[in-house]
Amino acid sequence: MENRIKKVVVVGGGTAGWMSAALLRKVLGAQMAIELVESDAIGIIGVGEATIPPIQNVNNVLGLDEAEFLRETRATIKLAIRFENWRVPGESYYHTFGAPGRSQAFCQFHHYWNRARQSGYQSNLWEYDLNYLCAEAGKFARMQVKDPIWEMPYAYHFDSGLYGAYLRKYSEQHGVIRTEGLIEQVGIHPESGHVETLTLKNGRRVNGDFFIDCSGMRGLLIQQHLGTGYEDWIHWLPCDRAMAVPSQRFEKTLPFTRSIAHTAGWQWRIPLQHRNGNGLVYSSNHYSDDEAASILLSNLDSEALGEPKIIPFRTGRARKQWNRNVVAVGLSSGFLEPLESTSIYLIQSAIVRLLHLFPHAGVTPELVAEYNRQSQTEYELIRDFIILHYHVNERDDSQFWRDLRNMDIPDRLSQRLQLFRANGGLFQDQLDIFKDSSWLQVMLGQGIVPRDYHPLADNLTDVQLRESLEKIKKIKREPLPQMPEHDQFLEMYCRVKAG
Ligand SMILES: Cc1cc2nc3c(=O)[nH]c(=O)nc-3n(C[C@H](O)[C@H](O)[C@H](O)COP(=O)(O)OP(=O)(O)OC[C@H]3O[C@@H](n4cnc5c(N)ncnc54)[C@H](O)[C@@H]3O)c2cc1C
């Protein structure tokens, strides 16, 4: 077949480049050659350490051994994110990967909880969530359960440099060719506008039929050579800079990420086996870099290991994430701040989407249009979820938070908020990685309490309802006493499997 893709070239060897190369190789097999070009002189962004549970699908597809993966990337377990000071200073809530209570076909658990609350029975919704209970207790075990009530989804915190190196080793072992070199010229076909050749500083030429642009924020192919254009979302998400610094390992490794709001941004704390990752995401209209450094360094749990690194960014997305014969994956495709650890997930999802829509007899407009439609929706849904954290706040200590509270928000988010405020209603968009339980936790955590609940919650009497809630709370706690501390788990699991 004349237009059949025989060779894919991946531009860039950061998390996006190596994850793309590994997944494409694994799924497409030896059908086509895969070459990855990266430049040590440019290097990688070197942040991106917190993930969400779908990362386990990547590991499963690649056939990675979990204990080895934890060892190689110095990873820890992530059960949740704790949001501190977001609604008001001094208060915190969790967004866990779990779900409260027991799920019902037509009436979600929180409607029963809300009805009980309205009849005077006060309880914390998170007390019905095993992820929360373990996060608070600093415990973890892999739950192999038949009853979904004890399901405990989890993700990882890992060292991004080690993760890239691990995927590189995997990819090279499976036949991906790595070429070191700085790309200086890009050859484009005069009629089709397709990228054909990369010319490296040392004069070497790399040809390909299809290109994955993983060149990071510079968007070497998608922006610099194809001029795709960028949609800016700074009017909804005004933070435009980050400052990152590692610090010494903290005595006890928490099984969750901390996200601590400040007067014009927020700070992350990510526990790894050998150190902590820290950073401040902030608005340069409100903090100078010196102020940001002072806030970051005076709010560390342990001693800093080096100087803070400044990373400017532009929130938004490439107008087309697939243009001609180039698909942008990773930071070249857009940027959403790491509040909900979604960038690495977006890499995974982009590659899975590409694999579903992979061209057989050449790139067609239909494939490109469908890919771009899905990518746009997925990005916008995550964007809305992030805006939610900022917009629904009751902080009165800075103009930053007041402006965010008073701004106009995207229509879809506005509808979600109205529905939830009215009767606790939630709706799931197929392309939304965040399920009902995520929206529920963040909306409640940011201070929205629904006025009403679903009528099915009236099927129980007050007494039956309270008894049922107490029972669920008790059942949820049952696995806790047998569980090891998170650090004990890491030690036992990694060592035993290494045996
Ligand atoms: C502050 C911050 C915190 C983050 N935290 C998280 C998080 O907690 N969780 C999460 O999921 N994501 C997070 N991210 C996002 C995450 O870091 C990225 O999604 C991930 O690292 C992928 O980056 P990349 O591979 O697209 O780009 P990069 O790491 O920048 O890699 C770009 C590659 O392209 C190569 N390259 C570029 N130009 C050329 C050229 N001319 N010739 C040859 N090679 C070239 C470079 O050498 C490099 O190998 C964060 C991002 C930021 C900015």
mmCIF file with all atom_site columns, C-alpha atoms in Angstrom, residues 228-324:
data_model
loop_
_atom_site.group_PDB
_atom_site.id
_atom_site.type_symbol
_atom_site.label_atom_id
_atom_site.label_alt_id
_atom_site.label_comp_id
_atom_site.label_asym_id
_atom_site.label_entity_id
_atom_site.label_seq_id
_atom_site.pdbx_PDB_ins_code
_atom_site.Cartn_x
_atom_site.Cartn_y
_atom_site.Cartn_z
_atom_site.occupancy
_atom_site.B_iso_or_equiv
_atom_site.pdbx_formal_charge
_atom_site.auth_seq_id
_atom_site.auth_comp_id
_atom_site.auth_asym_id
_atom_site.auth_atom_id
_atom_site.pdbx_PDB_model_num
ATOM 1  C CA . THR A 1 228 ? -0.571 25.393 14.276 1.00 0.00 ? 228 THR A CA 1
ATOM 2  C CA . GLY A 1 229 ? -1.485 28.177 16.717 1.00 0.00 ? 229 GLY A CA 1
ATOM 3  C CA . TYR A 1 230 ? -2.258 28.092 20.413 1.00 0.00 ? 230 TYR A CA 1
ATOM 4  C CA . GLU A 1 231 ? -5.413 28.746 22.421 1.00 0.00 ? 231 GLU A CA 1
ATOM 5  C CA . ASP A 1 232 ? -4.598 30.632 25.593 1.00 0.00 ? 232 ASP A CA 1
ATOM 6  C CA . TRP A 1 233 ? -6.550 30.071 28.837 1.00 0.00 ? 233 TRP A CA 1
ATOM 7  C CA . ILE A 1 234 ? -4.769 32.545 31.085 1.00 0.00 ? 234 ILE A CA 1
ATOM 8  C CA . HIS A 1 235 ? -8.018 34.470 31.664 1.00 0.00 ? 235 HIS A CA 1
ATOM 9  C CA . TRP A 1 236 ? -9.325 31.449 33.584 1.00 0.00 ? 236 TRP A CA 1
ATOM 10 C CA . LEU A 1 237 ? -6.091 30.122 35.014 1.00 0.00 ? 237 LEU A CA 1
ATOM 11 C CA . PRO A 1 238 ? -3.836 33.118 35.734 1.00 0.00 ? 238 PRO A CA 1
ATOM 12 C CA . CYS A 1 239 ? -0.812 31.235 37.089 1.00 0.00 ? 239 CYS A CA 1
ATOM 13 C CA . ASP A 1 240 ? 1.964  31.391 34.496 1.00 0.00 ? 240 ASP A CA 1
ATOM 14 C CA . ARG A 1 241 ? 5.105  30.274 36.292 1.00 0.00 ? 241 ARG A CA 1
ATOM 15 C CA . ALA A 1 242 ? 6.403  27.503 38.480 1.00 0.00 ? 242 ALA A CA 1
ATOM 16 C CA . MET A 1 243 ? 9.443  27.191 40.691 1.00 0.00 ? 243 MET A CA 1
ATOM 17 C CA . ALA A 1 244 ? 10.648 23.723 41.617 1.00 0.00 ? 244 ALA A CA 1
ATOM 18 C CA . VAL A 1 245 ? 13.163 22.482 44.169 1.00 0.00 ? 245 VAL A CA 1
ATOM 19 C CA . PRO A 1 246 ? 13.862 19.041 45.620 1.00 0.00 ? 246 PRO A CA 1
ATOM 20 C CA . SER A 1 247 ? 14.340 18.634 49.361 1.00 0.00 ? 247 SER A CA 1
ATOM 21 C CA . GLN A 1 248 ? 15.609 15.921 51.643 1.00 0.00 ? 248 GLN A CA 1
ATOM 22 C CA . ARG A 1 249 ? 13.517 12.842 52.192 1.00 0.00 ? 249 ARG A CA 1
ATOM 23 C CA . PHE A 1 250 ? 11.008 13.357 54.947 1.00 0.00 ? 250 PHE A CA 1
ATOM 24 C CA . GLU A 1 251 ? 11.079 10.906 57.841 1.00 0.00 ? 251 GLU A CA 1
ATOM 25 C CA . LYS A 1 252 ? 7.705  9.392  57.066 1.00 0.00 ? 252 LYS A CA 1
ATOM 26 C CA . THR A 1 253 ? 6.555  9.013  53.464 1.00 0.00 ? 253 THR A CA 1
ATOM 27 C CA . LEU A 1 254 ? 2.968  10.170 53.063 1.00 0.00 ? 254 LEU A CA 1
ATOM 28 C CA . PRO A 1 255 ? 0.826  8.190  50.601 1.00 0.00 ? 255 PRO A CA 1
ATOM 29 C CA . PHE A 1 256 ? -0.647 11.377 49.105 1.00 0.00 ? 256 PHE A CA 1
ATOM 30 C CA . THR A 1 257 ? 0.333  14.642 47.425 1.00 0.00 ? 257 THR A CA 1
ATOM 31 C CA . ARG A 1 258 ? -0.086 17.893 49.310 1.00 0.00 ? 258 ARG A CA 1
ATOM 32 C CA . SER A 1 259 ? -1.366 20.978 47.501 1.00 0.00 ? 259 SER A CA 1
ATOM 33 C CA . ILE A 1 260 ? -1.142 24.070 49.664 1.00 0.00 ? 260 ILE A CA 1
ATOM 34 C CA . ALA A 1 261 ? -2.766 27.301 48.488 1.00 0.00 ? 261 ALA A CA 1
ATOM 35 C CA . HIS A 1 262 ? -0.981 30.632 49.040 1.00 0.00 ? 262 HIS A CA 1
ATOM 36 C CA . THR A 1 263 ? -2.184 34.169 48.384 1.00 0.00 ? 263 THR A CA 1
ATOM 37 C CA . ALA A 1 264 ? -1.451 33.988 44.637 1.00 0.00 ? 264 ALA A CA 1
ATOM 38 C CA . GLY A 1 265 ? -0.784 30.368 43.760 1.00 0.00 ? 265 GLY A CA 1
ATOM 39 C CA . TRP A 1 266 ? -0.164 27.029 45.397 1.00 0.00 ? 266 TRP A CA 1
ATOM 40 C CA . GLN A 1 267 ? 2.617  24.715 46.394 1.00 0.00 ? 267 GLN A CA 1
ATOM 41 C CA . TRP A 1 268 ? 3.062  20.992 45.830 1.00 0.00 ? 268 TRP A CA 1
ATOM 42 C CA . ARG A 1 269 ? 4.820  18.503 48.074 1.00 0.00 ? 269 ARG A CA 1
ATOM 43 C CA . ILE A 1 270 ? 5.475  15.119 46.556 1.00 0.00 ? 270 ILE A CA 1
ATOM 44 C CA . PRO A 1 271 ? 7.090  12.393 48.680 1.00 0.00 ? 271 PRO A CA 1
ATOM 45 C CA . LEU A 1 272 ? 9.504  10.022 46.931 1.00 0.00 ? 272 LEU A CA 1
ATOM 46 C CA . GLN A 1 273 ? 11.589 7.208  48.392 1.00 0.00 ? 273 GLN A CA 1
ATOM 47 C CA . HIS A 1 274 ? 14.837 9.207  48.298 1.00 0.00 ? 274 HIS A CA 1
ATOM 48 C CA . ARG A 1 275 ? 13.719 12.855 48.387 1.00 0.00 ? 275 ARG A CA 1
ATOM 49 C CA . ASN A 1 276 ? 10.722 15.179 48.232 1.00 0.00 ? 276 ASN A CA 1
ATOM 50 C CA . GLY A 1 277 ? 9.624  17.093 45.163 1.00 0.00 ? 277 GLY A CA 1
ATOM 51 C CA . ASN A 1 278 ? 8.427  20.640 45.868 1.00 0.00 ? 278 ASN A CA 1
ATOM 52 C CA . GLY A 1 279 ? 7.257  23.507 43.763 1.00 0.00 ? 279 GLY A CA 1
ATOM 53 C CA . LEU A 1 280 ? 5.246  26.671 43.699 1.00 0.00 ? 280 LEU A CA 1
ATOM 54 C CA . VAL A 1 281 ? 2.825  27.482 40.896 1.00 0.00 ? 281 VAL A CA 1
ATOM 55 C CA . TYR A 1 282 ? 2.147  31.220 40.844 1.00 0.00 ? 282 TYR A CA 1
ATOM 56 C CA . SER A 1 283 ? 0.979  34.259 38.966 1.00 0.00 ? 283 SER A CA 1
ATOM 57 C CA . SER A 1 284 ? 3.812  36.562 37.907 1.00 0.00 ? 284 SER A CA 1
ATOM 58 C CA . ASN A 1 285 ? 1.367  39.477 38.102 1.00 0.00 ? 285 ASN A CA 1
ATOM 59 C CA . HIS A 1 286 ? 1.171  38.932 41.845 1.00 0.00 ? 286 HIS A CA 1
ATOM 60 C CA . TYR A 1 287 ? 4.563  37.523 42.920 1.00 0.00 ? 287 TYR A CA 1
ATOM 61 C CA . SER A 1 288 ? 8.041  38.436 41.733 1.00 0.00 ? 288 SER A CA 1
ATOM 62 C CA . ASP A 1 289 ? 10.405 35.478 41.348 1.00 0.00 ? 289 ASP A CA 1
ATOM 63 C CA . ASP A 1 290 ? 12.176 36.572 44.549 1.00 0.00 ? 290 ASP A CA 1
ATOM 64 C CA . GLU A 1 291 ? 8.911  36.542 46.488 1.00 0.00 ? 291 GLU A CA 1
ATOM 65 C CA . ALA A 1 292 ? 8.043  33.161 45.010 1.00 0.00 ? 292 ALA A CA 1
ATOM 66 C CA . ALA A 1 293 ? 11.434 31.750 46.032 1.00 0.00 ? 293 ALA A CA 1
ATOM 67 C CA . SER A 1 294 ? 11.030 33.058 49.536 1.00 0.00 ? 294 SER A CA 1
ATOM 68 C CA . ILE A 1 295 ? 7.514  31.525 49.874 1.00 0.00 ? 295 ILE A CA 1
ATOM 69 C CA . LEU A 1 296 ? 8.669  28.204 48.468 1.00 0.00 ? 296 LEU A CA 1
ATOM 70 C CA . LEU A 1 297 ? 11.846 27.899 50.524 1.00 0.00 ? 297 LEU A CA 1
ATOM 71 C CA . SER A 1 298 ? 10.226 28.975 53.774 1.00 0.00 ? 298 SER A CA 1
ATOM 72 C CA . ASN A 1 299 ? 7.500  26.364 53.363 1.00 0.00 ? 299 ASN A CA 1
ATOM 73 C CA . LEU A 1 300 ? 9.524  23.177 52.949 1.00 0.00 ? 300 LEU A CA 1
ATOM 74 C CA . ASP A 1 301 ? 9.278  20.190 55.286 1.00 0.00 ? 301 ASP A CA 1
ATOM 75 C CA . SER A 1 302 ? 12.988 19.474 54.990 1.00 0.00 ? 302 SER A CA 1
ATOM 76 C CA . GLU A 1 303 ? 16.236 21.007 53.756 1.00 0.00 ? 303 GLU A CA 1
ATOM 77 C CA . ALA A 1 304 ? 16.353 22.122 50.093 1.00 0.00 ? 304 ALA A CA 1
ATOM 78 C CA . LEU A 1 305 ? 18.724 20.182 47.832 1.00 0.00 ? 305 LEU A CA 1
ATOM 79 C CA . GLY A 1 306 ? 19.863 22.876 45.404 1.00 0.00 ? 306 GLY A CA 1
ATOM 80 C CA . GLU A 1 307 ? 18.584 26.118 43.959 1.00 0.00 ? 307 GLU A CA 1
ATOM 81 C CA . PRO A 1 308 ? 14.976 26.556 42.811 1.00 0.00 ? 308 PRO A CA 1
ATOM 82 C CA . LYS A 1 309 ? 14.442 26.261 39.061 1.00 0.00 ? 309 LYS A CA 1
ATOM 83 C CA . ILE A 1 310 ? 12.021 28.659 37.353 1.00 0.00 ? 310 ILE A CA 1
ATOM 84 C CA . ILE A 1 311 ? 9.673  27.263 34.697 1.00 0.00 ? 311 ILE A CA 1
ATOM 85 C CA . PRO A 1 312 ? 7.503  29.763 32.800 1.00 0.00 ? 312 PRO A CA 1
ATOM 86 C CA . PHE A 1 313 ? 4.421  28.269 31.131 1.00 0.00 ? 313 PHE A CA 1
ATOM 87 C CA . ARG A 1 314 ? 1.420  29.241 29.067 1.00 0.00 ? 314 ARG A CA 1
ATOM 88 C CA . THR A 1 315 ? -1.823 27.529 29.974 1.00 0.00 ? 315 THR A CA 1
ATOM 89 C CA . GLY A 1 316 ? -3.799 26.405 26.956 1.00 0.00 ? 316 GLY A CA 1
ATOM 90 C CA . ARG A 1 317 ? -3.594 23.997 24.062 1.00 0.00 ? 317 ARG A CA 1
ATOM 91 C CA . ALA A 1 318 ? -2.385 23.663 20.498 1.00 0.00 ? 318 ALA A CA 1
ATOM 92 C CA . ARG A 1 319 ? -5.324 24.496 18.219 1.00 0.00 ? 319 ARG A CA 1
ATOM 93 C CA . LYS A 1 320 ? -4.852 21.174 16.469 1.00 0.00 ? 320 LYS A CA 1
ATOM 94 C CA . GLN A 1 321 ? -3.065 18.435 18.331 1.00 0.00 ? 321 GLN A CA 1
ATOM 95 C CA . TRP A 1 322 ? -2.808 16.452 15.104 1.00 0.00 ? 322 TRP A CA 1
ATOM 96 C CA . ASN A 1 323 ? -1.713 18.580 12.113 1.00 0.00 ? 323 ASN A CA 1
ATOM 97 C CA . ARG A 1 324 ? -0.688 17.043 8.757  1.00 0.00 ? 324 ARG A CA 1
#
